[in-house]
Amino acid sequence: AVRRVKRVRTPRPAAVVLTAEQEAAEQAKHREILRVLSVLLLAMFVTMLSSTIVGNALPRIIAELEGNQTQYTWVVTSTLLASTAATPIFSKLGDLFDKKRLMLVGLVVFAAGSLLSGMAQSANMLIGFRVLQGIGLGATQAMTMLIIATIIAPRQRGRYNGYMGATMAVATVSGPLIGGVIVDVSWLGWRWCFFSAVPVVLFAIFALARRLHVPHVRRANARVDWLGSLIITAAVSTLLIWLSLADHQFAWVSWPSVVMVTGSIILGVAFVLVENRVPEPIVPMWILRERTTALAIVASLGVGTVMFGSNVFLGQYFQIARGYSPTDAGLLTLPMMLGVFLGSTLAGRWVTILGRWKRFVVAGISMLMVGTAMLGMIDSTTSLLSLSVGMAIAGLGLGASMQNLVLAVQNTVPLAHLGAASGSVTFFRSLGGAMGVQILGAVLVHRLGSLTAERLAAAGIPVSTDMSADSIDIAALPPHVAEIVRGAYGDGMGTVFSVAAGLCVLALLATAFMRGSTLCDSVDLEELVVEKLPRDVSAGSTASAAAGSTASACG
């Protein structure tokens, strides 16, 4: 049985006066953490960029590789699927083995996947190499959060989590802009969407190998739940494959759908049974039964849908409905990027100052709901000012809530299970994003098809039986038909964000019922054997543990 660490609720001093020497030591520690953190965030930025940088480049990529619409979808889905499945696996491995080595392994896998993706000679080759990228992405994302949680106390972690949240969200939102610029530069081309990541990742590997020092924890009789890992990967893969193929290769209500959904449910039940029996489960069931973690997972589903869906559908809206180039479409999403950056950094600093997280999560998801609802009212003639305001508000809310949800969970579990708890939230956020994008895409296809048919019929233009969002090549249509289709696309996009706003309402209800807590002032190292304390970064954050203190000022 897992022995939970008992935290002692102690009163917090009203004010702490530091001596000049203590203040200088704190500043030195902060500077050293920032040096290491900057490399971690650089690695995370590049790896997360891989999931969205191809968004505006995909039409040219698939055309050059002579691919089809199914392969078009899988270039994106393969990376997201692999990263979703890899995140909880590497998070659990981080609880058992050397976190630094796992981080470097993840970066090496990602660099190999990026290099091979840039060299792909067919769409199927590209899909396969993108799976490698996804595994590296999942490993890097899981290890970055776990390393930060290991070397920094929860009270101070909000400050640094703000930087990480800004990096993650800006990478997600800015991907289409960077990809559009690369594609539009004639002497680069789409292959540099992948090649450009390799030198940056190699630099991160070199820097982290030299400067990163993490407490190396060795637990007796440590075991990896390979059976649970295999089952959860199969369950997630089956579910996402069904969502990506339904309404394209077969109908939503059909025998393939029944087989895939039933199989996913059976695998999910099998996963729960296995996790309740193995000594080292990849996702301990007691973590999911904990109130804060369970509600954070529900909220993360909505946050993930907006985070991943915004870059997909806003890019398409600006290019197809409004006729902007890939680069311009990326530039028009800058208000959301700025909002994410400000929301994440400011909320992170205030969480550290006040030592409380709930008010910022609730306020952030409330703003995310308002901003998404404003985007739900857009059509083909909405002013850019209104769009910018909606994107900025949604970005502020996304930045303020995303990483603080992870921080809330980290504050409720002992360090020995920090990886599994953090990975659970990240896993469901990625899963929510993958499922949400597929579902919102199906909503858009249905709405676009009906609007296009109605307006073409009203204009006296025969409606093709193949008239759908997946098969229309707008550039090849006659100008008067293309104008109707663009208008339908712009008017139908509001439905997508209206559905996303409904998911934000569910996320807001979940966070409202979360139990607020005070962030701990120290990293809990009880039940761990630290073989080697770091020379710089983690020495200060683990000082109280090394001295034998196991009580935390939190509650």
CSV table of C-alpha atoms in Angstrom, one decimal, residues 79-88 134 138 236 240 427 430-431 434:
chain,number,residue,atom,x,y,z
A,79,THR,CA,2.5,13.0,-33.2
A,80,LEU,CA,-0.3,13.9,-30.9
A,81,LEU,CA,-1.2,10.2,-30.4
A,82,ALA,CA,2.4,9.2,-29.6
A,83,SER,CA,2.9,12.1,-27.2
A,84,THR,CA,-0.3,11.4,-25.4
A,85,ALA,CA,0.6,7.7,-24.9
A,86,ALA,CA,4.2,8.5,-24.0
A,87,THR,CA,3.5,11.1,-21.3
A,88,PRO,CA,2.2,8.9,-18.5
A,134,GLY,CA,5.7,12.4,-30.6
A,138,GLY,CA,5.9,13.2,-24.5
A,236,VAL,CA,-5.8,5.7,-26.4
A,240,LEU,CA,-8.0,8.4,-31.4
A,427,PHE,CA,-2.0,13.0,-20.3
A,430,SER,CA,-3.3,16.1,-24.4
A,431,LEU,CA,-6.1,13.5,-24.7
A,434,ALA,CA,-6.7,15.2,-29.4
